[in-house]
Amino acid sequence: MTDNRIRNIVIVGGGTAGWMAAATLSRILGPDYARITLIESDEIGIIGVGEATIPQMATFNRMLGIDENEFVRATKGSFKLGIQFVDWGRRGHSYFHPFGKYGVDMQGVSFHAYFLRLHQLGEAPDIDQWSLQAKAGQMDKFMRPVDAGRSPLSDIAYAFHFDAGLYARFLRGYAEARGVTRREGKVVDVTLRGEDGFVQSVTMEDGTTIEGDLFVDCSGFRGLIIEQALDAGFTDWSKYLPCDRAIAVPCESVPEWTPYTRSTAHKAGWQWRIPLQHRTGNGHVFCSEYMSDDEATAILLANLDGKPVADPRTVRFRTGHRNKFWVKNCVALGLAGGFIEPLESTAIWLIQSGLSRFLTMFPDKQFNQADIDRYNRIMATDYEEIRDFIVLHYHATERDDSPFWDYCRNMEIPERLAEKMRVFRSHGRCFRENEELFNDTSWFAVMHGQLMTPQGFDPVAEVMTLDETRARLAHIREAIANSAEYMPNHRDFIQENCAA
Ligand code: FAD
């Protein structure tokens, strides 16, 4: 019988995507299944941004068997309970998109329905009071969930901020300890097999060729194999998400390490703020059609917590994804596969989901086309669903103070999103469709936060009397306030458990 097993895996790229792939494959396949080689070039370097995550990152760490405190220490990281959006719905207004859920669903009816009923009576102005993550975030509090019965403290959802360079180094240590071989140097050529166009080998600058059965393209935006050699093509979404540049600059940190990412909307884009233990990461994402690099840099530098600790750096990008993420014997992950701007910190999750979906379809040397097609279809759906959620932030706004916001408010949007907005506008209902990443809480947080006003509330909320609704919501609000009060300060928690 022919041996069809993949014996030789070559990963090109040693950024977050490359090392996540190396760590995962070495962990899942074990030391004897296949040889794993990772090629990276110190001269080219990594993108070095990508420092905010979503709660699924904790699952990734658990899958690798990584100790969370060790990970936070090694990456000089901090914890994240959600994102604060400033000046998005209108200038001077802000809201919090928390992880986890608001309140509790009751009698089979979503919490949002009860909230909206009171909100529309003017009795519940602030949804944050029903989210422990939002409440604790605003008080700079953090702890991990504990076993506390029905208390909100049992159910704290969180993610991480970390230093991207340190994260790649951390995963490199992990992967090398599990047998992954790192090759330093530049890939200058890709050789395709004559008979079927599969990738046979890559050639390094020093002339060495490295052959493989399976190639994982993690080479960043350039898509060295997937695009330059295999012509996967690109689905361009810049009409929905017109921002195409970012200026990034770290600055000195401030004493309070806020347990959330902040996103502040500006004239032609937005600025991120990510607190780490040793510095604060900042960047201004903007649309070059409406703003020059100089103006974007000036706005960024005028809005930092402290002194910059490096020179501002420009990153250019295009929003969209490869028409095919997996072509023949090459699968692309990370920026090589596609890019959606970091407004909801989804890119690292897309690497994670790409890897886990790939492992469920792991090929043999025959590379069954049906498996490849399925993978490509599912990944495209992941990207589209996230795209729609990001577009919502730009489109559902009252901002009319610049041509950029006029464009975003009036632009054509994908029909799937348009339908979600119509459904929300009638009775404030939100749904998680199929397996989409963002759940109903996230959709509600952003639609409500962006100042969309439903005409009414879900009529089913009237299964409960108004008095009982008031009493139950008051009870939940109190439990959340008490829990937030009980939690330690975020910085203190880090100092005690995982200080770098
Ligand atoms: P890179 O980091 O670019 O790595 C590419 C690797 O390929 C490098 O090691 C390079 O040396 C190697 N390479 C390239 N060409 C060659 C060659 N010819 N020979 C040898 N090696 C080569 N994601 C989030 O989840 N959260 C965020 O907050 C977030 N913020 C972001 C902000 C911005 C402005 C941008 C642009 C992205 C952000 N992302 C974020 C996305 C995140 O940065 C990336 O998904 C993540 O870093 C993965 O990058 P990568 O490994 O695909 O690419």
Coordinates of C-alpha atoms and ligand atoms in Angstrom, one line a residue:
M1 CA 0.0 0.0 0.0
T2 CA 1.3 3.5 -0.8
D3 CA 2.1 5.6 2.2
N4 CA -0.1 8.7 1.7
R5 CA 0.5 10.2 5.1
I6 CA 1.8 13.8 5.2
R7 CA 5.4 13.4 6.4
N8 CA 6.9 16.8 5.8
I9 CA 5.2 20.1 6.7
V10 CA 6.8 23.4 5.8
I11 CA 5.5 26.6 7.4
V12 CA 6.7 29.8 5.7
G13 CA 6.6 32.8 8.1
G14 CA 7.3 33.2 11.8
G15 CA 4.8 35.9 12.8
T16 CA 1.8 35.2 15.0
A17 CA 0.3 33.0 12.3
G18 CA 3.4 30.9 11.6
W19 CA 4.2 30.2 15.2
M20 CA 0.6 29.5 16.1
A21 CA 0.5 27.0 13.3
A22 CA 3.8 25.4 14.4
A23 CA 2.7 25.2 18.0
T24 CA -0.7 23.7 17.1
L25 CA 0.6 21.2 14.6
S26 CA 3.4 20.0 16.9
R27 CA 1.0 19.7 19.8
I28 CA -1.8 17.9 17.9
L29 CA 0.3 15.7 15.6
G30 CA 2.9 14.9 18.2
P31 CA 6.6 14.4 17.6
D32 CA 6.5 11.4 15.2
Y33 CA 3.7 12.1 12.8
A34 CA 5.6 14.5 10.4
R35 CA 8.7 16.7 10.3
I36 CA 7.7 20.4 10.8
T37 CA 10.0 23.1 9.5
L38 CA 9.3 26.8 9.9
I39 CA 11.1 29.4 7.8
E40 CA 11.3 33.0 8.8
S41 CA 13.4 36.0 7.9
D42 CA 14.7 38.3 10.7
E43 CA 15.5 40.8 8.0
I44 CA 11.9 41.0 6.8
G45 CA 10.6 40.7 10.4
I46 CA 7.0 40.4 11.5
I47 CA 4.2 42.9 11.3
G48 CA 4.5 43.4 15.1
V49 CA 1.0 44.7 15.7
G50 CA -2.0 42.5 16.6
E51 CA -2.0 42.7 20.4
A52 CA -5.7 42.5 21.4
T53 CA -7.7 39.3 21.4
I54 CA -11.1 37.8 22.2
P55 CA -12.0 35.1 24.8
Q56 CA -11.4 32.2 22.4
M57 CA -7.7 32.9 22.9
A58 CA -8.0 31.2 26.3
T59 CA -9.3 28.1 24.6
F60 CA -6.3 28.2 22.3
N61 CA -4.0 28.4 25.3
R62 CA -5.7 25.5 27.0
M63 CA -5.5 23.4 23.8
L64 CA -1.8 23.9 23.9
G65 CA -1.6 23.2 27.6
I66 CA -0.1 26.6 28.2
D67 CA -0.2 28.0 31.8
E68 CA -2.0 31.3 31.5
N69 CA 0.0 33.2 34.1
E70 CA 3.2 32.1 32.4
F71 CA 1.8 33.3 29.1
V72 CA 0.8 36.7 30.4
R73 CA 4.2 37.1 32.1
A74 CA 6.1 36.2 29.0
T75 CA 4.2 38.5 26.8
K76 CA 4.0 41.4 29.3
G77 CA 0.3 41.1 28.7
S78 CA -2.8 42.3 30.5
F79 CA -6.4 41.2 30.6
K80 CA -9.3 42.4 28.5
L81 CA -13.0 42.4 29.4
G82 CA -14.3 44.1 26.2
I83 CA -13.8 47.2 24.1
Q84 CA -14.8 50.8 24.9
F85 CA -16.0 52.6 21.8
V86 CA -15.6 56.4 22.0
D87 CA -17.2 58.9 19.6
W88 CA -18.5 56.2 17.3
G89 CA -22.3 56.6 17.4
R90 CA -21.8 60.4 17.7
R91 CA -19.1 62.6 19.0
G92 CA -19.1 62.8 22.8
H93 CA -20.8 59.5 23.2
S94 CA -19.3 56.2 24.2
Y95 CA -20.3 52.6 24.9
F96 CA -18.8 49.4 26.0
H97 CA -18.9 46.1 24.0
P98 CA -18.4 43.6 26.8
F99 CA -17.4 39.9 26.5
G100 CA -19.9 37.5 28.1
K101 CA -23.7 38.1 28.3
Y102 CA -25.9 40.8 29.6
G103 CA -28.1 39.8 32.5
V104 CA -29.8 36.4 32.2
D105 CA -32.4 35.2 29.8
M106 CA -35.6 34.5 31.7
Q107 CA -38.6 32.3 30.8
G108 CA -37.1 31.5 27.4
V109 CA -36.9 35.2 26.5
S110 CA -33.6 37.0 25.9
F111 CA -32.5 39.5 28.5
H112 CA -32.3 42.3 25.9
A113 CA -36.0 42.1 25.4
Y114 CA -36.7 42.9 29.1
F115 CA -34.0 45.5 29.1
L116 CA -35.5 47.2 26.1
R117 CA -38.9 47.2 27.6
L118 CA -37.7 49.2 30.6
H119 CA -35.3 51.3 28.5
Q120 CA -38.1 52.4 26.3
L121 CA -40.0 53.5 29.4
G122 CA -37.0 55.6 30.3
E123 CA -36.3 53.4 33.4
A124 CA -33.0 51.6 32.3
P125 CA -30.7 54.2 30.7
D126 CA -27.5 52.2 31.0
I127 CA -27.1 48.6 29.7
D128 CA -23.6 48.4 31.2
Q129 CA -25.2 47.9 34.6
W130 CA -26.2 44.4 33.5
S131 CA -22.8 43.3 32.4
L132 CA -20.2 42.4 34.9
Q133 CA -17.5 42.8 32.3
A134 CA -18.6 46.3 31.4
K135 CA -19.0 47.4 35.0
A136 CA -15.7 45.9 36.2
G137 CA -13.9 47.2 33.1
Q138 CA -15.0 50.7 33.9
M139 CA -13.8 50.3 37.5
D140 CA -10.4 48.9 36.3
K141 CA -11.2 45.6 38.1
F142 CA -10.3 42.1 37.0
M143 CA -10.3 38.5 38.2
R144 CA -10.8 35.2 36.6
P145 CA -14.1 33.4 37.2
V146 CA -14.4 31.4 40.4
D147 CA -16.8 28.7 41.4
A148 CA -19.4 30.9 43.1
G149 CA -22.7 29.2 42.2
R150 CA -25.1 31.5 40.5
S151 CA -23.1 34.6 41.2
P152 CA -21.9 36.6 38.2
L153 CA -18.4 35.9 39.5
S154 CA -18.7 32.3 38.2
D155 CA -19.0 33.6 34.7
I156 CA -16.4 36.2 33.9
A157 CA -15.5 36.2 30.2
Y158 CA -12.1 37.7 29.4
A159 CA -9.3 37.8 26.8
F160 CA -5.8 39.2 26.7
H161 CA -3.6 42.0 25.4
F162 CA 0.0 41.1 24.7
D163 CA 3.1 42.1 23.0
A164 CA 3.1 40.6 19.5
G165 CA 6.9 40.2 19.3
L166 CA 7.0 38.5 22.7
Y167 CA 4.1 36.2 21.8
A168 CA 5.9 35.0 18.6
R169 CA 9.0 34.3 20.7
F170 CA 6.9 32.5 23.4
L171 CA 5.3 30.2 20.9
R172 CA 8.6 29.6 19.2
G173 CA 10.0 28.3 22.5
Y174 CA 6.9 26.1 22.8
A175 CA 7.1 24.7 19.2
E176 CA 10.9 24.2 19.2
A177 CA 10.6 22.2 22.4
R178 CA 8.1 19.9 20.5
G179 CA 10.5 19.3 17.7
V180 CA 9.7 22.1 15.2
T181 CA 12.9 23.1 13.3
R182 CA 13.3 26.8 12.6
R183 CA 15.2 27.9 9.4
E184 CA 16.4 31.5 9.3
G185 CA 16.5 33.2 5.9
K186 CA 14.6 34.5 3.0
V187 CA 12.6 32.4 0.6
V188 CA 13.3 33.7 -2.9
D189 CA 11.5 31.1 -5.1
V190 CA 8.7 28.6 -5.1
T191 CA 8.9 25.5 -7.3
L192 CA 5.7 23.9 -8.6
R193 CA 5.5 20.3 -9.7
G194 CA 5.2 20.0 -13.4
E195 CA 2.5 17.4 -13.5
D196 CA -0.1 18.9 -11.2
G197 CA 1.1 22.4 -10.1
F198 CA 1.4 21.4 -6.5
V199 CA 4.2 23.1 -4.5
Q200 CA 7.3 21.0 -4.6
S201 CA 9.8 23.1 -2.7
V202 CA 10.8 26.6 -1.7
T203 CA 14.3 27.9 -2.4
M204 CA 16.2 30.0 0.2
E205 CA 18.5 32.9 -0.6
D206 CA 21.5 30.8 0.0
G207 CA 20.4 28.3 -2.7
T208 CA 19.1 25.6 -0.3
T209 CA 15.8 24.0 -1.4
I210 CA 13.3 22.8 1.2
E211 CA 10.8 20.2 0.0
G212 CA 7.5 19.5 1.6
D213 CA 4.2 17.5 1.3
L214 CA 2.2 20.3 2.8
F215 CA 3.0 24.1 2.8
V216 CA 1.5 26.5 5.3
D217 CA 1.8 30.0 4.0
C218 CA 2.1 32.4 6.9
S219 CA 4.2 34.9 5.0
G220 CA 2.0 37.9 5.8
F221 CA 0.3 40.3 3.3
R222 CA 2.5 39.2 0.4
G223 CA 1.1 35.7 0.3
L224 CA 4.3 34.3 -1.0
I225 CA 3.0 30.9 -2.0
I226 CA -0.8 31.2 -2.0
E227 CA -0.8 34.3 -4.2
Q228 CA 2.5 34.8 -5.8
A229 CA 2.9 31.1 -6.8
L230 CA -0.6 29.7 -6.8
D231 CA -2.7 32.8 -7.9
A232 CA -5.4 32.3 -5.3
G233 CA -7.0 35.7 -6.2
F234 CA -8.4 38.3 -3.8
T235 CA -11.9 39.3 -2.8
D236 CA -11.7 43.0 -2.1
W237 CA -14.0 44.5 0.5
S238 CA -12.7 48.1 0.5
K239 CA -16.1 49.4 -0.6
Y240 CA -17.5 48.2 2.7
L241 CA -14.4 48.9 4.8
P242 CA -12.5 51.7 3.2
C243 CA -9.7 52.1 5.8
D244 CA -6.5 51.0 4.2
R245 CA -3.7 52.2 6.5
A246 CA -2.6 52.3 10.0
I247 CA 0.0 54.3 11.9
A248 CA 1.3 52.4 14.9
V249 CA 3.2 53.8 17.9
P250 CA 3.8 52.5 21.4
C251 CA 4.0 54.9 24.3
E252 CA 4.8 54.9 27.9
S253 CA 2.1 53.3 30.0
V254 CA 0.1 55.0 32.7
P255 CA -0.4 53.6 36.3
E256 CA -3.9 52.3 35.6
W257 CA -3.9 49.3 33.3
T258 CA -7.4 49.5 32.0
P259 CA -8.8 45.9 31.4
Y260 CA -10.2 46.8 28.0
T261 CA -9.2 48.0 24.6
R262 CA -10.2 51.5 23.7
S263 CA -11.3 52.4 20.2
T264 CA -11.7 56.2 19.6
A265 CA -13.3 57.3 16.3
H266 CA -11.6 60.1 14.5
K267 CA -12.4 62.1 11.3
A268 CA -11.4 59.3 8.8
G269 CA -11.0 56.2 11.0
W270 CA -10.2 55.3 14.5
Q271 CA -7.5 54.9 17.1
W272 CA -6.7 51.8 19.2
R273 CA -5.3 51.9 22.7
I274 CA -4.0 48.6 24.2
P275 CA -2.5 48.7 27.7
L276 CA 0.4 46.3 28.3
Q277 CA 2.6 46.0 31.4
H278 CA 5.6 47.7 29.9
R279 CA 4.0 50.1 27.4
T280 CA 0.7 51.1 25.8
G281 CA 0.1 50.1 22.2
N282 CA -1.6 52.7 20.0
G283 CA -2.5 52.9 16.3
H284 CA -4.6 55.0 14.0
V285 CA -6.5 53.1 11.4
F286 CA -7.6 55.4 8.6
C287 CA -8.7 55.8 5.0
S288 CA -6.0 57.3 2.8
E289 CA -8.6 58.7 0.4
Y290 CA -9.8 61.0 3.2
M291 CA -6.6 61.7 5.2
S292 CA -2.9 62.0 4.6
D293 CA -0.3 60.0 6.6
D294 CA 1.0 63.2 8.2
E295 CA -2.4 64.2 9.5
A296 CA -3.1 60.7 10.7
T297 CA 0.2 60.7 12.5
A298 CA -0.4 64.1 14.1
I299 CA -3.8 63.0 15.4
L300 CA -2.4 59.8 16.8
L301 CA 0.5 61.6 18.6
A302 CA -1.8 64.1 20.0
N303 CA -3.9 61.4 21.6
L304 CA -1.4 59.3 23.5
D305 CA -1.3 58.5 27.3
G306 CA 2.4 59.2 27.5
K307 CA 5.6 59.8 25.6
P308 CA 6.1 57.7 22.4
V309 CA 8.7 55.0 22.9
A310 CA 9.4 54.3 19.2
D311 CA 8.9 56.1 15.9
P312 CA 5.5 55.9 14.3
R313 CA 5.3 53.3 11.6
T314 CA 2.9 53.0 8.7
V315 CA 1.2 49.8 7.7
R316 CA -0.7 49.6 4.5
F317 CA -3.4 47.0 4.0
R318 CA -6.4 46.0 1.8
T319 CA -9.5 44.5 3.4
G320 CA -10.7 41.2 2.0
H321 CA -9.5 37.6 1.7
R322 CA -8.0 35.2 -0.8
N323 CA -10.6 33.7 -3.1
K324 CA -9.2 30.4 -1.9
F325 CA -7.5 30.0 1.4
W326 CA -6.4 26.4 0.5
V327 CA -5.1 25.7 -2.9
K328 CA -3.6 22.2 -3.8
N329 CA -1.1 21.5 -1.0
C330 CA -0.9 25.0 0.4
V331 CA -3.1 26.5 3.1
A332 CA -2.7 30.2 4.0
L333 CA -3.2 31.5 7.5
G334 CA -3.0 35.0 9.0
L335 CA -2.4 38.0 6.8
A336 CA -1.5 35.7 3.9
G337 CA -5.1 34.5 4.0
G338 CA -6.9 37.8 4.4
F339 CA -7.4 40.8 6.5
I340 CA -10.2 42.6 8.3
E341 CA -9.2 45.7 10.2
P342 CA -8.6 45.1 13.9
L343 CA -11.7 47.0 15.3
E344 CA -13.0 43.9 17.1
S345 CA -9.6 42.1 17.4
T346 CA -10.6 39.2 15.2
A347 CA -7.5 38.4 13.1
I348 CA -5.8 36.2 15.6
W349 CA -9.0 34.3 16.1
L350 CA -9.2 33.8 12.4
I351 CA -5.8 32.1 12.6
Q352 CA -7.1 30.0 15.4
S353 CA -10.3 29.0 13.6
G354 CA -8.4 28.4 10.4
L355 CA -6.1 26.0 12.2
S356 CA -8.9 24.2 14.0
R357 CA -10.9 23.9 10.8
F358 CA -7.9 22.7 8.9
L359 CA -7.2 20.0 11.5
T360 CA -10.7 18.7 11.1
M361 CA -10.0 18.4 7.4
F362 CA -6.3 17.4 7.7
P363 CA -5.3 16.0 4.3
D364 CA -3.2 13.0 3.2
K365 CA -1.0 13.3 0.1
Q366 CA -4.0 13.0 -2.2
F367 CA -5.5 16.3 -1.0
N368 CA -9.1 15.5 -1.6
Q369 CA -10.7 18.4 -3.4
A370 CA -14.0 18.1 -1.6
D371 CA -12.2 18.6 1.7
I372 CA -10.5 21.7 0.3
D373 CA -13.7 23.1 -1.1
R374 CA -15.4 22.7 2.2
Y375 CA -12.6 24.4 4.1
N376 CA -12.6 27.3 1.7
R377 CA -16.4 27.7 1.9
I378 CA -16.3 27.7 5.7
M379 CA -13.4 30.1 6.0
A380 CA -15.0 32.5 3.5
T381 CA -18.2 32.4 5.7
D382 CA -16.1 33.2 8.9
Y383 CA -14.6 36.2 7.1
E384 CA -17.9 37.4 5.8
E385 CA -19.7 37.2 9.1
I386 CA -17.0 39.2 10.8
R387 CA -16.9 41.7 8.0
D388 CA -20.6 42.4 8.5
F389 CA -20.2 43.0 12.2
I390 CA -17.3 45.4 11.6
V391 CA -19.3 47.3 8.8
L392 CA -22.1 47.8 11.4
H393 CA -19.8 50.0 13.5
Y394 CA -19.1 52.3 10.6
H395 CA -22.6 52.4 9.0
A396 CA -24.9 52.7 12.0
T397 CA -23.7 56.1 13.1
E398 CA -25.0 59.6 13.5
R399 CA -21.6 61.1 12.6
D400 CA -21.9 63.6 9.8
D401 CA -18.8 65.7 10.6
S402 CA -16.6 64.6 7.7
P403 CA -16.8 63.2 4.2
F404 CA -15.5 59.9 5.5
W405 CA -18.4 59.4 7.9
D406 CA -20.8 60.6 5.2
Y407 CA -19.5 57.9 3.0
C408 CA -19.8 55.2 5.7
R409 CA -23.4 56.3 6.7
N410 CA -24.6 56.1 3.1
M411 CA -22.6 53.3 1.7
E412 CA -24.2 50.1 0.3
I413 CA -23.9 47.3 2.9
P414 CA -24.1 43.6 2.5
E415 CA -27.7 42.3 2.5
R416 CA -27.1 40.0 5.5
L417 CA -26.2 43.0 7.6
A418 CA -29.0 45.0 6.2
E419 CA -31.5 42.3 7.2
K420 CA -30.0 42.2 10.8
M421 CA -30.4 45.9 11.0
R422 CA -34.0 45.8 9.8
V423 CA -34.9 43.1 12.3
F424 CA -33.3 45.1 15.2
R425 CA -35.0 48.3 14.2
S426 CA -38.5 46.7 14.4
H427 CA -38.4 45.0 17.9
G428 CA -34.7 45.2 19.0
R429 CA -34.1 41.5 18.3
C430 CA -30.6 40.2 17.6
F431 CA -29.6 36.7 16.7
R432 CA -26.4 34.7 16.3
E433 CA -26.7 33.1 12.9
N434 CA -25.5 29.5 12.7
E435 CA -21.9 29.4 14.0
E436 CA -21.0 33.0 13.5
L437 CA -18.4 34.3 15.9
F438 CA -20.3 37.2 17.4
N439 CA -23.3 36.3 19.6
D440 CA -26.6 38.1 20.2
T441 CA -25.0 40.0 23.1
S442 CA -22.3 41.4 20.8
W443 CA -24.8 42.4 18.1
F444 CA -27.0 44.0 20.7
A445 CA -24.1 45.8 22.4
V446 CA -23.0 47.4 19.1
M447 CA -26.4 48.1 17.6
H448 CA -27.6 49.7 20.9
G449 CA -24.2 51.3 21.4
Q450 CA -24.2 52.9 18.0
L451 CA -27.5 54.5 18.9
M452 CA -29.8 52.5 16.7
T453 CA -33.3 52.8 18.2
P454 CA -35.9 50.0 17.7
Q455 CA -39.5 51.0 17.2
G456 CA -40.7 48.7 19.9
F457 CA -39.5 45.9 22.2
D458 CA -40.0 42.1 21.6
P459 CA -43.7 41.5 22.5
V460 CA -42.8 38.3 24.2
A461 CA -41.2 40.3 27.0
E462 CA -44.7 40.8 28.2
V463 CA -44.8 37.2 29.5
M464 CA -43.5 38.9 32.6
T465 CA -45.4 41.6 34.3
L466 CA -43.8 45.0 34.4
D467 CA -43.4 45.0 38.1
E468 CA -41.7 41.6 38.1
T469 CA -39.5 42.8 35.2
R470 CA -38.4 45.8 37.3
A471 CA -37.8 43.7 40.3
R472 CA -35.8 41.0 38.5
L473 CA -33.7 43.5 36.6
A474 CA -33.0 45.4 39.8
H475 CA -31.9 42.2 41.5
I476 CA -29.5 41.3 38.6
R477 CA -28.1 44.8 38.6
E478 CA -27.4 44.6 42.3
A479 CA -25.7 41.3 42.0
I480 CA -23.4 42.6 39.2
A481 CA -22.6 45.8 41.2
N482 CA -21.7 43.8 44.2
S483 CA -19.6 41.4 42.2
A484 CA -17.7 44.3 40.5
E485 CA -17.1 45.8 43.9
Y486 CA -15.7 42.6 45.2
M487 CA -13.2 42.1 42.3
P488 CA -9.6 43.2 42.7
N489 CA -7.9 46.0 40.8
H490 CA -6.6 44.8 37.4
R491 CA -3.1 46.0 38.0
D492 CA -3.0 44.4 41.5
F493 CA -4.3 41.2 40.0
I494 CA -1.5 41.1 37.5
Q495 CA 1.2 42.1 40.1
E496 CA 0.0 39.2 42.3
N497 CA -0.3 36.5 39.6
C498 CA 1.6 37.3 36.4
A499 CA 3.8 40.3 36.6
A500 CA 6.5 40.4 33.9
Ligands
FAD1 P1 3.5 38.7 9.8 O1 3.6 39.1 11.2 O2 3.7 39.7 8.8 O3 4.6 37.5 9.6 C1 5.0 37.2 8.3 C2 6.2 36.3 8.5 O4 6.6 35.8 7.2 C3 7.4 37.0 9.1 O5 8.1 36.1 10.0 C4 8.3 37.2 7.9 O6 9.7 37.2 8.2 C5 8.0 36.0 7.1 N1 8.3 36.1 5.7 C6 7.7 36.9 4.8 N2 8.3 36.8 3.6 C7 9.3 35.9 3.7 C8 10.3 35.4 2.8 N3 10.3 35.8 1.6 N4 11.1 34.5 3.3 C9 11.1 34.1 4.6 N5 10.2 34.6 5.5 C10 9.3 35.5 5.0 N6 -5.1 41.0 15.1 C11 -5.7 40.8 16.3 O7 -6.2 39.7 16.5 N7 -5.9 41.8 17.2 C12 -5.4 43.1 16.9 O8 -5.5 43.9 17.8 C13 -4.8 43.3 15.7 N8 -4.3 44.6 15.4 C14 -3.8 44.8 14.1 C15 -3.5 46.1 13.7 C16 -3.0 46.3 12.4 C17 -2.7 47.7 12.0 C18 -2.8 45.2 11.5 C19 -2.3 45.4 10.2 C20 -3.1 43.9 12.0 C21 -3.6 43.7 13.2 N9 -4.0 42.4 13.6 C22 -4.7 42.2 14.8 C23 -3.7 41.3 12.8 C24 -2.5 40.6 13.3 O9 -1.4 41.5 13.4 C25 -2.1 39.4 12.4 O10 -3.2 38.6 12.1 C26 -1.0 38.6 13.1 O11 0.0 39.3 13.6 C27 -0.5 37.5 12.1 O12 0.4 38.1 11.2 P2 1.1 37.1 10.3 O13 1.9 36.1 11.1 O14 0.1 36.6 9.3 O15 2.1 38.0 9.4

